[in-house]
PDB file of C-alpha atoms in Angstrom:
ATOM      1  CA  UNK A  18      17.776   6.847  10.008  1.00  0.00           C
ATOM      2  CA  UNK A  19      17.391   3.836  12.262  1.00  0.00           C
ATOM      3  CA  UNK A  20      14.937   2.236   9.855  1.00  0.00           C
ATOM      4  CA  UNK A  21      17.411   2.493   6.982  1.00  0.00           C
ATOM      5  CA  UNK A  22      19.862   0.323   8.913  1.00  0.00           C
ATOM      6  CA  UNK A  23      17.564  -2.700   8.975  1.00  0.00           C
ATOM      7  CA  UNK A  24      18.528  -5.581   6.729  1.00  0.00           C
ATOM      8  CA  UNK A  25      16.041  -6.853   4.150  1.00  0.00           C
ATOM      9  CA  UNK A  26      15.685 -10.156   6.008  1.00  0.00           C
ATOM     10  CA  UNK A  27      14.766  -8.290   9.202  1.00  0.00           C
ATOM     11  CA  UNK A  28      11.922  -6.391   7.524  1.00  0.00           C
ATOM     12  CA  UNK A  29       9.670  -9.334   6.796  1.00  0.00           C
ATOM     13  CA  UNK A  30       5.956  -8.874   7.344  1.00  0.00           C
ATOM     14  CA  UNK A  31       3.671 -11.382   8.971  1.00  0.00           C
ATOM     15  CA  UNK A  32       0.530 -11.494   6.795  1.00  0.00           C
ATOM     16  CA  UNK A  33      -1.428 -13.567   9.301  1.00  0.00           C
ATOM     17  CA  UNK A  34      -3.462 -12.375  12.235  1.00  0.00           C
ATOM     18  CA  UNK A  35      -0.529 -11.785  14.579  1.00  0.00           C
ATOM     19  CA  UNK A  36       2.244  -9.221  14.685  1.00  0.00           C
ATOM     20  CA  UNK A  37       5.424  -9.901  16.624  1.00  0.00           C
ATOM     21  CA  UNK A  38       7.127  -7.258  18.730  1.00  0.00           C
ATOM     22  CA  UNK A  39       9.780  -6.941  16.015  1.00  0.00           C
ATOM     23  CA  UNK A  40       7.096  -6.490  13.325  1.00  0.00           C
ATOM     24  CA  UNK A  41       5.404  -3.873  15.489  1.00  0.00           C
ATOM     25  CA  UNK A  42       8.704  -2.000  15.839  1.00  0.00           C
ATOM     26  CA  UNK A  43       9.159  -1.916  12.043  1.00  0.00           C
ATOM     27  CA  UNK A  44       5.555  -0.804  11.677  1.00  0.00           C
ATOM     28  CA  UNK A  45       6.076   2.111  14.083  1.00  0.00           C
ATOM     29  CA  UNK A  46       9.302   3.169  12.392  1.00  0.00           C
ATOM     30  CA  UNK A  47       7.703   2.975   8.937  1.00  0.00           C
ATOM     31  CA  UNK A  48       4.672   4.905  10.179  1.00  0.00           C
ATOM     32  CA  UNK A  49       6.874   7.626  11.649  1.00  0.00           C
ATOM     33  CA  UNK A  50       9.049   8.156   8.536  1.00  0.00           C
ATOM     34  CA  UNK A  51       7.017   7.282   5.443  1.00  0.00           C
ATOM     35  CA  UNK A  52       9.512   8.948   3.104  1.00  0.00           C
ATOM     36  CA  UNK A  53      12.409   6.492   3.475  1.00  0.00           C
ATOM     37  CA  UNK A  54      12.917   3.786   0.873  1.00  0.00           C
ATOM     38  CA  UNK A  55      12.648   1.150   3.595  1.00  0.00           C
ATOM     39  CA  UNK A  56       9.297   2.538   4.753  1.00  0.00           C
ATOM     40  CA  UNK A  57       8.002   2.641   1.160  1.00  0.00           C
ATOM     41  CA  UNK A  58       9.034  -0.982   0.706  1.00  0.00           C
ATOM     42  CA  UNK A  59       7.354  -1.906   3.994  1.00  0.00           C
ATOM     43  CA  UNK A  60       4.048  -0.235   3.065  1.00  0.00           C
ATOM     44  CA  UNK A  61       4.200  -1.731  -0.417  1.00  0.00           C
ATOM     45  CA  UNK A  62       4.362  -5.219   1.089  1.00  0.00           C
ATOM     46  CA  UNK A  63       1.537  -4.418   3.517  1.00  0.00           C
ATOM     47  CA  UNK A  64      -0.755  -3.114   0.766  1.00  0.00           C
ATOM     48  CA  UNK A  65       0.095  -5.877  -1.727  1.00  0.00           C
ATOM     49  CA  UNK A  66      -2.841  -8.084  -0.704  1.00  0.00           C
ATOM     50  CA  UNK A  67      -2.326 -10.753  -3.370  1.00  0.00           C
ATOM     51  CA  UNK A  68       1.454 -10.770  -2.786  1.00  0.00           C
ATOM     52  CA  UNK A  69       2.320 -10.465  -6.484  1.00  0.00           C
ATOM     53  CA  UNK A  70       4.771  -7.576  -6.033  1.00  0.00           C
ATOM     54  CA  UNK A  71       2.409  -5.065  -7.653  1.00  0.00           C
ATOM     55  CA  UNK A  72      -0.130  -2.677  -6.117  1.00  0.00           C
ATOM     56  CA  UNK A  73      -3.082  -2.919  -8.446  1.00  0.00           C
ATOM     57  CA  UNK A  74      -6.625  -1.601  -8.394  1.00  0.00           C
ATOM     58  CA  UNK A  75      -7.661  -4.981  -7.007  1.00  0.00           C
ATOM     59  CA  UNK A  76      -5.345  -4.508  -4.007  1.00  0.00           C
ATOM     60  CA  UNK A  77      -6.667  -0.999  -3.467  1.00  0.00           C
ATOM     61  CA  UNK A  78     -10.265  -2.246  -3.675  1.00  0.00           C
ATOM     62  CA  UNK A  79      -9.578  -4.491  -0.664  1.00  0.00           C
ATOM     63  CA  UNK A  80      -8.867  -1.436   1.500  1.00  0.00           C
ATOM     64  CA  UNK A  81     -11.566   0.689  -0.122  1.00  0.00           C
ATOM     65  CA  UNK A  82     -14.243  -1.791   0.969  1.00  0.00           C
ATOM     66  CA  UNK A  83     -13.320  -1.225   4.616  1.00  0.00           C
ATOM     67  CA  UNK A  84     -13.417   2.550   4.207  1.00  0.00           C
ATOM     68  CA  UNK A  85     -16.743   2.332   2.361  1.00  0.00           C
ATOM     69  CA  UNK A  86     -18.206   0.438   5.286  1.00  0.00           C
ATOM     70  CA  UNK A  87     -16.904   3.086   7.697  1.00  0.00           C
ATOM     71  CA  UNK A  88     -18.347   5.930   5.603  1.00  0.00           C
ATOM     72  CA  UNK A  89     -21.740   4.228   5.550  1.00  0.00           C
ATOM     73  CA  UNK A  90     -21.667   3.576   9.329  1.00  0.00           C
ATOM     74  CA  UNK A  91     -20.923   7.270   9.909  1.00  0.00           C
ATOM     75  CA  UNK A  92     -23.771   8.283   7.567  1.00  0.00           C
ATOM     76  CA  UNK A  93     -21.320   9.986   5.228  1.00  0.00           C
ATOM     77  CA  UNK A  94     -21.833  10.126   1.512  1.00  0.00           C
ATOM     78  CA  UNK A  95     -19.504   7.464   0.125  1.00  0.00           C
ATOM     79  CA  UNK A  96     -16.847   8.491  -2.356  1.00  0.00           C
ATOM     80  CA  UNK A  97     -16.781   6.140  -5.340  1.00  0.00           C
ATOM     81  CA  UNK A  98     -13.812   3.859  -5.868  1.00  0.00           C
ATOM     82  CA  UNK A  99     -13.374   5.153  -9.416  1.00  0.00           C
ATOM     83  CA  UNK A 100     -13.078   8.722  -8.101  1.00  0.00           C
ATOM     84  CA  UNK A 101     -10.431   7.727  -5.571  1.00  0.00           C
ATOM     85  CA  UNK A 102      -8.557   5.737  -8.199  1.00  0.00           C
ATOM     86  CA  UNK A 103      -8.564   8.758 -10.531  1.00  0.00           C
ATOM     87  CA  UNK A 104      -7.181  10.941  -7.733  1.00  0.00           C
ATOM     88  CA  UNK A 105      -4.377   8.450  -7.109  1.00  0.00           C
ATOM     89  CA  UNK A 106      -3.554   8.278 -10.813  1.00  0.00           C
ATOM     90  CA  UNK A 107      -3.496  12.075 -11.023  1.00  0.00           C
ATOM     91  CA  UNK A 108      -0.829  12.123  -8.285  1.00  0.00           C
ATOM     92  CA  UNK A 109       1.447   9.601 -10.005  1.00  0.00           C
ATOM     93  CA  UNK A 110       2.866  10.024 -13.499  1.00  0.00           C
ATOM     94  CA  UNK A 111       1.991   7.194 -15.821  1.00  0.00           C
ATOM     95  CA  UNK A 112      -0.857   5.919 -17.885  1.00  0.00           C
ATOM     96  CA  UNK A 113      -3.851   3.580 -17.689  1.00  0.00           C
ATOM     97  CA  UNK A 114      -4.019   0.714 -16.919  1.00  0.00           C
ATOM     98  CA  UNK A 115      -1.557   0.878 -14.099  1.00  0.00           C
ATOM     99  CA  UNK A 116       0.061  -0.877 -11.213  1.00  0.00           C
ATOM    100  CA  UNK A 117       2.685   0.211  -8.730  1.00  0.00           C
ATOM    101  CA  UNK A 118       5.674  -2.035  -8.306  1.00  0.00           C
ATOM    102  CA  UNK A 119       8.515  -2.028  -5.835  1.00  0.00           C
ATOM    103  CA  UNK A 120      11.896  -1.751  -7.541  1.00  0.00           C
ATOM    104  CA  UNK A 121      15.056  -1.143  -5.596  1.00  0.00           C
ATOM    105  CA  UNK A 122      14.681   2.290  -4.069  1.00  0.00           C
ATOM    106  CA  UNK A 123      11.188   3.646  -3.771  1.00  0.00           C
ATOM    107  CA  UNK A 124       7.981   3.102  -5.685  1.00  0.00           C
ATOM    108  CA  UNK A 125       7.543   3.251  -9.419  1.00  0.00           C
ATOM    109  CA  UNK A 126       4.488   3.296 -11.620  1.00  0.00           C
ATOM    110  CA  UNK A 127       4.434   0.688 -14.372  1.00  0.00           C
ATOM    111  CA  UNK A 128       1.903  -0.470 -16.929  1.00  0.00           C
ATOM    112  CA  UNK A 129       0.184  -3.768 -16.245  1.00  0.00           C
ATOM    113  CA  UNK A 130       0.736  -6.654 -18.698  1.00  0.00           C
ATOM    114  CA  UNK A 131      -2.603  -5.937 -20.412  1.00  0.00           C
ATOM    115  CA  UNK A 132      -1.533  -2.362 -21.268  1.00  0.00           C
ATOM    116  CA  UNK A 133      -1.475  -1.234 -24.903  1.00  0.00           C
TER     117      UNK A 133
END
């Protein structure tokens, strides 16, 4: 409930190397309650690597590379990016190609501009 009271201006994210105490507080609150609209908006901005307002496969690839490296370091059989992407798409209604955009309250799936 406390997270929902934050104004949009107060929920900015520092995309550099440093996180302020205020940013850390918003991170903790968003981590604790991932179901609130404010938390969804926060995580959308964190995951939107190219800052275009859309979570695309390219954004997801950025985080997959880190996990791939971890799987290899732990001598685990890596799970292919395409398999993970298919699992994500199976969880969200929509069609290929896809991107997730932030619109008002919550996350929505939307076709990318190159969709049929």
